[in-house]
Amino acid sequence: MRFLYFFVRRFLHSIFVLLGLSVVIYVISRIVPGDPARMAVGYQAPQWVVNNMREYMHLNDTIPVQFFYWLRSALSGDLGISLLTRRPVIDDIRQVFPATLELALYAGLIMAIGGIMLGTLSAHHKDKWVDNVVRVFAYMGIVTPAFVFGIVFTLVFGFWLNWLPTIGRISPDLTSPPVVTGLMTVDSLLAGKPLIFIDAVKHLLMPSIALAMAGLSQGARITRATMSDNLGKDYIAAERALGIPERQVLWKFLLKPSLIPTVSILGLDIAAAIGNAFLLELIFSWPGVSRYGVRAMLAKDLNAISAVVLILGLAFVVVNICVDLVVGILDPRIRLSAQRNE
Amino acid sequence: MSGHPLLEIKDLYVQFNVYGGALKVLDGVNIEVHPGEKVGLVGETGAGKTTTMKAVLHVLPEPAAQITGGEILFDGQDILKMVPSQLKQIRGKGIAMIFQDPTLALNPVFTVGEQMSAVVQYSMEAGRNLTKREVRERSITTLKEVSLADPERLLGNYPIQLSGGMRQRICIAMALAARPKLLIADEPGTSLDVTIQDQVLRLLDELVEKRNTAIILITHSLGVVRERTDRVYVMYAGNIVENAPTTQLYSRSFHPYTQGLMAAVPKLTGGGVSDGIPGRMPAYLNPPQGCRFSPRCPRVMEICRGEKPMLREASPGHQVACFLYPRGNELEINTKWNVSSGG
Ligand SMILES: Nc1ncnc2c1ncn2[C@@H]1O[C@H](COP(=O)(O)OP(=O)(O)OP(=O)(O)O)[C@@H](O)[C@H]1O
Ligand SMILES: [Mg+2]
């Protein structure tokens, strides 16, 4: 009950964050030079068309009023027309966002599982060779940019070994399953097509691992540090001393308190991955939102740029809510102090 | 004491490998506990009391902590050489420990019930698995034994929702759940206020008395051990400097450090024993050559700075590690302590 309250409060917070973000986006899109009405109708259109367009776009009103109109249509899903594709921006986003979301979800999964496993392994074998190998690996994972991994993977597993496909979300000879969620792996299963699922996973493997490397390494380091710290805590000594088997001490009583900082860090890494995906989307010809955003920027397509920033901001906020939720579940101290402050 | 000892710590050496080198904390510790015996372990803060007892349960934080020598025999078997399956038979059922600070000894992210049930489950005789219901019932009974009200509700609580006294009782309950033959109580109640500390100690007395459990009671306070132990070990900087039957130690102590502790007792207005004796315990990174007490000792001799005194019998059943008492030559030496009450 109380936890629900904590969660709702957190959610309301996020709405203000998004509102702030949209103000920033709006202001930026309005202070850049150039008349949006002129851009919308094109350079050949006569002046009266532009004037009508100004009226239609509420550009003759004051900025706060304009913002209100903009927000109202944004909330109803109308983010304007893209200059580049000449389609409603929201339709473009609907098409490209799931690709990035799927990439980021798998990357997040790999980060979390890989990071926690490696970190745990490292902590259990502290200062032995396993630990040293993991630590060197983690350093490399942090200092190497994701696109380098992307290129290396493409060369090694794509061209030399020819194990994995290097382009797109699905092989060209397969037809995409009907769009339900937009996530290829989910839609293929919903459509009952396991072969497409396997194909989609193969396509996801390289870009998502490349995208996950930095977060995975960060997660491994944090998990190792927290866990070896907690290993020296009295409650672990007490649990061992009372005869609780070692496996249960390590995988239950040590793991849970040690995951809390890792989850917070991974949350940031996952949110960042959504924005950082663009170079990988270019390398792997991934039809995602980052690639769309880069093209919009090059074409000064303001509506599309605003929409991309907004959707990335939204993703960031959602990830953070999820992180708070998971941390709240893991750590009763946070949950209970949230109650007490009310 | 007759019969063979329940626990025998022989010449135990422990060091902590830290960034700047090795902290040579335990420097040949010898302690013996017989079945049902009540033993006190007294020493100022940092003397190595907790370290000794963690070594006994083989729960020192590795790899930082390293046992560099000695044996710990429980029922004649060396704990330090045991494989995990043998350790499992000893921990909880053979020896249980109440850790020094109940706030640190309870896992902050698990409920009391989750922690109790793990303990209760493995406290059982080998070969029988308890059902969820049985575990719960046993947990509740165990909590009732330490006079905790409303144990059903407590099981669902997290440690931060409880008072210090409740946490202390829960730690006691968990340690006693498996009915150990030897209970190690590390400064029980020290973190609590005096009246609650008193209640906790009395509760402990009662439980231990009822089951004839052997106990090692660790404390700073000579008053606490005087009332409830058969034998007292005095520890200084990783050495046992003196041990004797309690009454004998109080009527006549030999080691200058023990004498200093005794002199400090009546003048203490609370606080640690170190208040009374001038100087501080040496650093473990570079401990003094010879007797570790020599830099503080008012009766220090030439030999004390070069050679380490061994524990030897000064009178029957009364051992002391001090060159003032050569073997077989019992002298009556009373150190003149000019004790300030400190602070
Ligand atoms: N994990 C550790 N790493 C490094 N040094 C340690 C560690 N644990 C204990 N020590 C050191 O060992 C020495 C003895 O500590 P110990 O906790 O055994 O003392 P104690 O007699 O129990 O003191 P107190 O009465 O304060 O509990 C101290 O100097 C302490 O700093
Ligand atoms: Mg201690």
GROMACS .gro file of N, CA, C and O in nm, chain A residues 107-197:
model
  364
  107ALA      N    1   2.031  -0.525  -2.488
  107ALA     CA    2   2.158  -0.476  -2.432
  107ALA      C    3   2.147  -0.468  -2.280
  107ALA      O    4   2.238  -0.507  -2.207
  108GLY      N    5   2.032  -0.417  -2.232
  108GLY     CA    6   2.012  -0.406  -2.088
  108GLY      C    7   2.015  -0.542  -2.020
  108GLY      O    8   2.076  -0.559  -1.914
  109LEU      N    9   1.952  -0.638  -2.083
  109LEU     CA   10   1.949  -0.773  -2.028
  109LEU      C   11   2.091  -0.831  -2.020
  109LEU      O   12   2.131  -0.889  -1.919
  110ILE      N   13   2.166  -0.808  -2.128
  110ILE     CA   14   2.304  -0.860  -2.132
  110ILE      C   15   2.389  -0.789  -2.026
  110ILE      O   16   2.466  -0.852  -1.955
  111MET      N   17   2.372  -0.658  -2.015
  111MET     CA   18   2.444  -0.582  -1.913
  111MET      C   19   2.417  -0.636  -1.775
  111MET      O   20   2.507  -0.661  -1.696
  112ALA      N   21   2.288  -0.654  -1.744
  112ALA     CA   22   2.249  -0.693  -1.609
  112ALA      C   23   2.300  -0.834  -1.578
  112ALA      O   24   2.371  -0.855  -1.479
  113ILE      N   25   2.266  -0.928  -1.664
  113ILE     CA   26   2.305  -1.066  -1.636
  113ILE      C   27   2.457  -1.082  -1.641
  113ILE      O   28   2.519  -1.132  -1.548
  114GLY      N   29   2.517  -1.032  -1.750
  114GLY     CA   30   2.662  -1.046  -1.764
  114GLY      C   31   2.738  -0.973  -1.654
  114GLY      O   32   2.830  -1.027  -1.594
  115GLY      N   33   2.698  -0.849  -1.627
  115GLY     CA   34   2.768  -0.769  -1.527
  115GLY      C   35   2.761  -0.832  -1.389
  115GLY      O   36   2.861  -0.843  -1.319
  116ILE      N   37   2.640  -0.875  -1.352
  116ILE     CA   38   2.624  -0.932  -1.218
  116ILE      C   39   2.698  -1.066  -1.207
  116ILE      O   40   2.765  -1.092  -1.107
  117MET      N   41   2.689  -1.147  -1.312
  117MET     CA   42   2.759  -1.276  -1.308
  117MET      C   43   2.911  -1.257  -1.297
  117MET      O   44   2.976  -1.319  -1.213
  118LEU      N   45   2.964  -1.171  -1.383
  118LEU     CA   46   3.109  -1.151  -1.381
  118LEU      C   47   3.155  -1.089  -1.250
  118LEU      O   48   3.256  -1.129  -1.193
  119GLY      N   49   3.079  -0.991  -1.203
  119GLY     CA   50   3.114  -0.926  -1.077
  119GLY      C   51   3.112  -1.024  -0.961
  119GLY      O   52   3.201  -1.024  -0.875
  120THR      N   53   3.009  -1.108  -0.959
  120THR     CA   54   2.997  -1.207  -0.853
  120THR      C   55   3.113  -1.307  -0.858
  120THR      O   56   3.176  -1.336  -0.756
  121LEU      N   57   3.141  -1.353  -0.978
  121LEU     CA   58   3.252  -1.446  -0.997
  121LEU      C   59   3.382  -1.383  -0.944
  121LEU      O   60   3.459  -1.445  -0.870
  122SER      N   61   3.401  -1.257  -0.981
  122SER     CA   62   3.521  -1.185  -0.940
  122SER      C   63   3.531  -1.175  -0.788
  122SER      O   64   3.636  -1.199  -0.730
  123ALA      N   65   3.418  -1.140  -0.726
  123ALA     CA   66   3.419  -1.122  -0.580
  123ALA      C   67   3.442  -1.254  -0.508
  123ALA      O   68   3.514  -1.261  -0.409
  124HIS      N   69   3.381  -1.360  -0.560
  124HIS     CA   70   3.398  -1.491  -0.494
  124HIS      C   71   3.542  -1.541  -0.505
  124HIS      O   72   3.588  -1.618  -0.422
  125HIS      N   73   3.612  -1.497  -0.611
  125HIS     CA   74   3.751  -1.541  -0.629
  125HIS      C   75   3.844  -1.422  -0.621
  125HIS      O   76   3.934  -1.407  -0.702
  126LYS      N   77   3.819  -1.336  -0.525
  126LYS     CA   78   3.893  -1.212  -0.516
  126LYS      C   79   4.044  -1.236  -0.514
  126LYS      O   80   4.093  -1.321  -0.442
  127ASP      N   81   4.115  -1.159  -0.599
  127ASP     CA   82   4.261  -1.162  -0.609
  127ASP      C   83   4.316  -1.293  -0.664
  127ASP      O   84   4.435  -1.317  -0.660
  128LYS      N   85   4.229  -1.379  -0.713
  128LYS     CA   86   4.280  -1.498  -0.783
  128LYS      C   87   4.280  -1.467  -0.933
  128LYS      O   88   4.239  -1.359  -0.975
  129TRP      N   89   4.320  -1.563  -1.015
  129TRP     CA   90   4.335  -1.531  -1.157
  129TRP      C   91   4.203  -1.496  -1.224
  129TRP      O   92   4.197  -1.409  -1.310
  130VAL      N   93   4.093  -1.563  -1.184
  130VAL     CA   94   3.962  -1.533  -1.245
  130VAL      C   95   3.929  -1.386  -1.227
  130VAL      O   96   3.887  -1.317  -1.320
  131ASP      N   97   3.953  -1.339  -1.106
  131ASP     CA   98   3.926  -1.200  -1.072
  131ASP      C   99   4.010  -1.107  -1.160
  131ASP      O  100   3.961  -1.009  -1.214
  132ASN      N  101   4.137  -1.140  -1.176
  132ASN     CA  102   4.224  -1.055  -1.257
  132ASN      C  103   4.179  -1.050  -1.402
  132ASN      O  104   4.178  -0.943  -1.463
  133VAL      N  105   4.140  -1.165  -1.454
  133VAL     CA  106   4.092  -1.168  -1.593
  133VAL      C  107   3.968  -1.080  -1.607
  133VAL      O  108   3.959  -0.996  -1.698
  134VAL      N  109   3.873  -1.094  -1.514
  134VAL     CA  110   3.750  -1.015  -1.521
  134VAL      C  111   3.782  -0.866  -1.511
  134VAL      O  112   3.725  -0.784  -1.584
  135ARG      N  113   3.876  -0.831  -1.424
  135ARG     CA  114   3.906  -0.689  -1.406
  135ARG      C  115   3.968  -0.629  -1.532
  135ARG      O  116   3.934  -0.518  -1.572
  136VAL      N  117   4.059  -0.701  -1.594
  136VAL     CA  118   4.119  -0.651  -1.718
  136VAL      C  119   4.011  -0.638  -1.826
  136VAL      O  120   4.001  -0.537  -1.895
  137PHE      N  121   3.929  -0.741  -1.837
  137PHE     CA  122   3.818  -0.740  -1.933
  137PHE      C  123   3.729  -0.618  -1.910
  137PHE      O  124   3.690  -0.548  -2.004
  138ALA      N  125   3.699  -0.589  -1.782
  138ALA     CA  126   3.610  -0.478  -1.751
  138ALA      C  127   3.674  -0.344  -1.786
  138ALA      O  128   3.607  -0.254  -1.837
  139TYR      N  129   3.803  -0.331  -1.761
  139TYR     CA  130   3.871  -0.207  -1.800
  139TYR      C  131   3.859  -0.185  -1.950
  139TYR      O  132   3.827  -0.077  -1.997
  140MET      N  133   3.885  -0.292  -2.024
  140MET     CA  134   3.879  -0.280  -2.170
  140MET      C  135   3.737  -0.245  -2.213
  140MET      O  136   3.716  -0.163  -2.302
  141GLY      N  137   3.640  -0.308  -2.151
  141GLY     CA  138   3.501  -0.283  -2.186
  141GLY      C  139   3.462  -0.138  -2.163
  141GLY      O  140   3.381  -0.082  -2.236
  142ILE      N  141   3.520  -0.077  -2.060
  142ILE     CA  142   3.484   0.062  -2.029
  142ILE      C  143   3.554   0.159  -2.122
  142ILE      O  144   3.494   0.255  -2.170
  143VAL      N  145   3.682   0.135  -2.152
  143VAL     CA  146   3.755   0.234  -2.231
  143VAL      C  147   3.730   0.222  -2.381
  143VAL      O  148   3.756   0.315  -2.455
  144THR      N  149   3.680   0.107  -2.425
  144THR     CA  150   3.660   0.091  -2.569
  144THR      C  151   3.520   0.139  -2.607
  144THR      O  152   3.422   0.095  -2.550
  145PRO      N  153   3.509   0.231  -2.705
  145PRO     CA  154   3.376   0.279  -2.744
  145PRO      C  155   3.295   0.167  -2.809
  145PRO      O  156   3.352   0.075  -2.871
  146ALA      N  157   3.164   0.178  -2.796
  146ALA     CA  158   3.075   0.071  -2.845
  146ALA      C  159   3.093   0.047  -2.994
  146ALA      O  160   3.090  -0.067  -3.040
  147PHE      N  161   3.119   0.155  -3.072
  147PHE     CA  162   3.125   0.133  -3.217
  147PHE      C  163   3.247   0.050  -3.257
  147PHE      O  164   3.245  -0.022  -3.355
  148VAL      N  165   3.354   0.058  -3.175
  148VAL     CA  166   3.471  -0.025  -3.204
  148VAL      C  167   3.434  -0.173  -3.190
  148VAL      O  168   3.466  -0.255  -3.276
  149PHE      N  169   3.362  -0.203  -3.082
  149PHE     CA  170   3.314  -0.341  -3.068
  149PHE      C  171   3.227  -0.379  -3.187
  149PHE      O  172   3.237  -0.488  -3.241
  150GLY      N  173   3.141  -0.285  -3.228
  150GLY     CA  174   3.052  -0.311  -3.340
  150GLY      C  175   3.130  -0.348  -3.466
  150GLY      O  176   3.101  -0.448  -3.531
  151ILE      N  177   3.234  -0.270  -3.493
  151ILE     CA  178   3.312  -0.295  -3.615
  151ILE      C  179   3.389  -0.427  -3.604
  151ILE      O  180   3.390  -0.509  -3.695
  152VAL      N  181   3.452  -0.447  -3.486
  152VAL     CA  182   3.529  -0.570  -3.467
  152VAL      C  183   3.439  -0.692  -3.479
  152VAL      O  184   3.471  -0.789  -3.548
  153PHE      N  185   3.323  -0.687  -3.414
  153PHE     CA  186   3.230  -0.800  -3.420
  153PHE      C  187   3.189  -0.828  -3.565
  153PHE      O  188   3.187  -0.941  -3.611
  154THR      N  189   3.156  -0.718  -3.637
  154THR     CA  190   3.113  -0.734  -3.776
  154THR      C  191   3.220  -0.805  -3.858
  154THR      O  192   3.193  -0.899  -3.932
  155LEU      N  193   3.347  -0.759  -3.838
  155LEU     CA  194   3.457  -0.820  -3.914
  155LEU      C  195   3.474  -0.967  -3.877
  155LEU      O  196   3.481  -1.054  -3.963
  156VAL      N  197   3.482  -0.992  -3.746
  156VAL     CA  198   3.517  -1.126  -3.701
  156VAL      C  199   3.401  -1.224  -3.723
  156VAL      O  200   3.415  -1.325  -3.791
  157PHE      N  201   3.285  -1.191  -3.665
  157PHE     CA  202   3.176  -1.289  -3.668
  157PHE      C  203   3.091  -1.278  -3.794
  157PHE      O  204   3.022  -1.372  -3.831
  158GLY      N  205   3.096  -1.159  -3.855
  158GLY     CA  206   3.016  -1.141  -3.973
  158GLY      C  207   3.089  -1.185  -4.099
  158GLY      O  208   3.047  -1.274  -4.170
  159PHE      N  209   3.209  -1.121  -4.123
  159PHE     CA  210   3.276  -1.146  -4.250
  159PHE      C  211   3.369  -1.266  -4.246
  159PHE      O  212   3.366  -1.351  -4.332
  160TRP      N  213   3.455  -1.274  -4.143
  160TRP     CA  214   3.554  -1.383  -4.143
  160TRP      C  215   3.490  -1.518  -4.109
  160TRP      O  216   3.507  -1.615  -4.181
  161LEU      N  217   3.420  -1.521  -3.998
  161LEU     CA  218   3.363  -1.649  -3.957
  161LEU      C  219   3.227  -1.674  -4.021
  161LEU      O  220   3.181  -1.787  -4.027
  162ASN      N  221   3.165  -1.565  -4.061
  162ASN     CA  222   3.035  -1.576  -4.126
  162ASN      C  223   2.930  -1.647  -4.040
  162ASN      O  224   2.854  -1.729  -4.088
  163TRP      N  225   2.932  -1.617  -3.910
  163TRP     CA  226   2.837  -1.681  -3.819
  163TRP      C  227   2.707  -1.603  -3.807
  163TRP      O  228   2.601  -1.660  -3.789
  164LEU      N  229   2.721  -1.471  -3.811
  164LEU     CA  230   2.606  -1.387  -3.779
  164LEU      C  231   2.581  -1.285  -3.889
  164LEU      O  232   2.676  -1.237  -3.952
  165PRO      N  233   2.453  -1.252  -3.911
  165PRO     CA  234   2.421  -1.149  -4.010
  165PRO      C  235   2.464  -1.012  -3.960
  165PRO      O  236   2.468  -0.987  -3.840
  166THR      N  237   2.501  -0.925  -4.054
  166THR     CA  238   2.557  -0.796  -4.014
  166THR      C  239   2.465  -0.678  -4.041
  166THR      O  240   2.497  -0.566  -4.005
  167ILE      N  241   2.350  -0.702  -4.104
  167ILE     CA  242   2.266  -0.590  -4.146
  167ILE      C  243   2.120  -0.613  -4.111
  167ILE      O  244   2.067  -0.722  -4.132
  168GLY      N  245   2.058  -0.510  -4.055
  168GLY     CA  246   1.913  -0.511  -4.036
  168GLY      C  247   1.865  -0.594  -3.918
  168GLY      O  248   1.943  -0.647  -3.840
  169ARG      N  249   1.732  -0.604  -3.908
  169ARG     CA  250   1.670  -0.673  -3.795
  169ARG      C  251   1.631  -0.815  -3.831
  169ARG      O  252   1.598  -0.894  -3.743
  170ILE      N  253   1.625  -0.844  -3.957
  170ILE     CA  254   1.573  -0.972  -4.001
  170ILE      C  255   1.628  -1.000  -4.141
  170ILE      O  256   1.658  -0.908  -4.216
  171SER      N  257   1.646  -1.129  -4.175
  171SER     CA  258   1.700  -1.161  -4.307
  171SER      C  259   1.603  -1.119  -4.417
  171SER      O  260   1.481  -1.130  -4.399
  172PRO      N  261   1.654  -1.070  -4.529
  172PRO     CA  262   1.567  -1.015  -4.635
  172PRO      C  263   1.471  -1.119  -4.694
  172PRO      O  264   1.365  -1.083  -4.744
  173ASP      N  265   1.509  -1.248  -4.688
  173ASP     CA  266   1.421  -1.348  -4.749
  173ASP      C  267   1.306  -1.387  -4.657
  173ASP      O  268   1.221  -1.467  -4.694
  174LEU      N  269   1.304  -1.334  -4.535
  174LEU     CA  270   1.192  -1.363  -4.444
  174LEU      C  271   1.097  -1.245  -4.443
  174LEU      O  272   1.139  -1.130  -4.457
  175THR      N  273   0.967  -1.273  -4.428
  175THR     CA  274   0.873  -1.162  -4.415
  175THR      C  275   0.851  -1.134  -4.267
  175THR      O  276   0.838  -1.226  -4.186
  176SER      N  277   0.846  -1.005  -4.234
  176SER     CA  278   0.827  -0.967  -4.095
  176SER      C  279   0.692  -1.016  -4.046
  176SER      O  280   0.595  -1.016  -4.121
  177PRO      N  281   0.684  -1.055  -3.919
  177PRO     CA  282   0.554  -1.091  -3.862
  177PRO      C  283   0.467  -0.967  -3.849
  177PRO      O  284   0.519  -0.855  -3.851
  178PRO      N  285   0.335  -0.982  -3.840
  178PRO     CA  286   0.249  -0.864  -3.821
  178PRO      C  287   0.291  -0.786  -3.697
  178PRO      O  288   0.327  -0.845  -3.595
  179VAL      N  289   0.288  -0.654  -3.710
  179VAL     CA  290   0.336  -0.571  -3.600
  179VAL      C  291   0.234  -0.567  -3.487
  179VAL      O  292   0.120  -0.527  -3.507
  180VAL      N  293   0.272  -0.614  -3.372
  180VAL     CA  294   0.189  -0.602  -3.253
  180VAL      C  295   0.258  -0.509  -3.154
  180VAL      O  296   0.211  -0.402  -3.120
  181THR      N  297   0.379  -0.550  -3.109
  181THR     CA  298   0.456  -0.466  -3.017
  181THR      C  299   0.562  -0.386  -3.092
  181THR      O  300   0.614  -0.290  -3.038
  182GLY      N  301   0.597  -0.430  -3.211
  182GLY     CA  302   0.707  -0.367  -3.283
  182GLY      C  303   0.840  -0.432  -3.250
  182GLY      O  304   0.939  -0.405  -3.315
  183LEU      N  305   0.842  -0.515  -3.144
  183LEU     CA  306   0.965  -0.587  -3.111
  183LEU      C  307   0.965  -0.717  -3.192
  183LEU      O  308   0.876  -0.800  -3.175
  184MET      N  309   1.064  -0.731  -3.278
  184MET     CA  310   1.066  -0.843  -3.371
  184MET      C  311   1.062  -0.977  -3.298
  184MET      O  312   0.992  -1.069  -3.338
  185THR      N  313   1.138  -0.989  -3.189
  185THR     CA  314   1.145  -1.118  -3.120
  185THR      C  315   1.012  -1.152  -3.055
  185THR      O  316   0.974  -1.268  -3.046
  186VAL      N  317   0.940  -1.049  -3.009
  186VAL     CA  318   0.812  -1.074  -2.945
  186VAL      C  319   0.704  -1.104  -3.049
  186VAL      O  320   0.630  -1.201  -3.039
  187ASP      N  321   0.701  -1.020  -3.153
  187ASP     CA  322   0.599  -1.037  -3.257
  187ASP      C  323   0.611  -1.173  -3.326
  187ASP      O  324   0.511  -1.237  -3.358
  188SER      N  325   0.736  -1.219  -3.349
  188SER     CA  326   0.754  -1.347  -3.416
  188SER      C  327   0.699  -1.460  -3.331
  188SER      O  328   0.637  -1.554  -3.381
  189LEU      N  329   0.718  -1.450  -3.202
  189LEU     CA  330   0.664  -1.554  -3.113
  189LEU      C  331   0.512  -1.547  -3.108
  189LEU      O  332   0.443  -1.649  -3.110
  190LEU      N  333   0.459  -1.422  -3.105
  190LEU     CA  334   0.314  -1.405  -3.102
  190LEU      C  335   0.252  -1.463  -3.229
  190LEU      O  336   0.143  -1.520  -3.226
  191ALA      N  337   0.325  -1.450  -3.340
  191ALA     CA  338   0.274  -1.502  -3.466
  191ALA      C  339   0.302  -1.652  -3.479
  191ALA      O  340   0.265  -1.713  -3.579
  192GLY      N  341   0.370  -1.708  -3.380
  192GLY     CA  342   0.399  -1.851  -3.383
  192GLY      C  343   0.502  -1.888  -3.489
  192GLY      O  344   0.491  -1.991  -3.554
  193LYS      N  345   0.606  -1.801  -3.504
  193LYS     CA  346   0.708  -1.828  -3.605
  193LYS      C  347   0.846  -1.837  -3.540
  193LYS      O  348   0.923  -1.740  -3.540
  194PRO      N  349   0.881  -1.952  -3.484
  194PRO     CA  350   1.009  -1.965  -3.411
  194PRO      C  351   1.130  -1.941  -3.501
  194PRO      O  352   1.232  -1.891  -3.454
  195LEU      N  353   1.120  -1.970  -3.629
  195LEU     CA  354   1.236  -1.949  -3.717
  195LEU      C  355   1.268  -1.801  -3.730
  195LEU      O  356   1.384  -1.760  -3.728
  196ILE      N  357   1.161  -1.721  -3.739
  196ILE     CA  358   1.183  -1.577  -3.746
  196ILE      C  359   1.242  -1.527  -3.615
  196ILE      O  360   1.331  -1.442  -3.613
  197PHE      N  361   1.193  -1.584  -3.506
  197PHE     CA  362   1.247  -1.546  -3.374
  197PHE      C  363   1.398  -1.570  -3.370
  197PHE      O  364   1.475  -1.482  -3.331
   0.00000   0.00000   0.00000
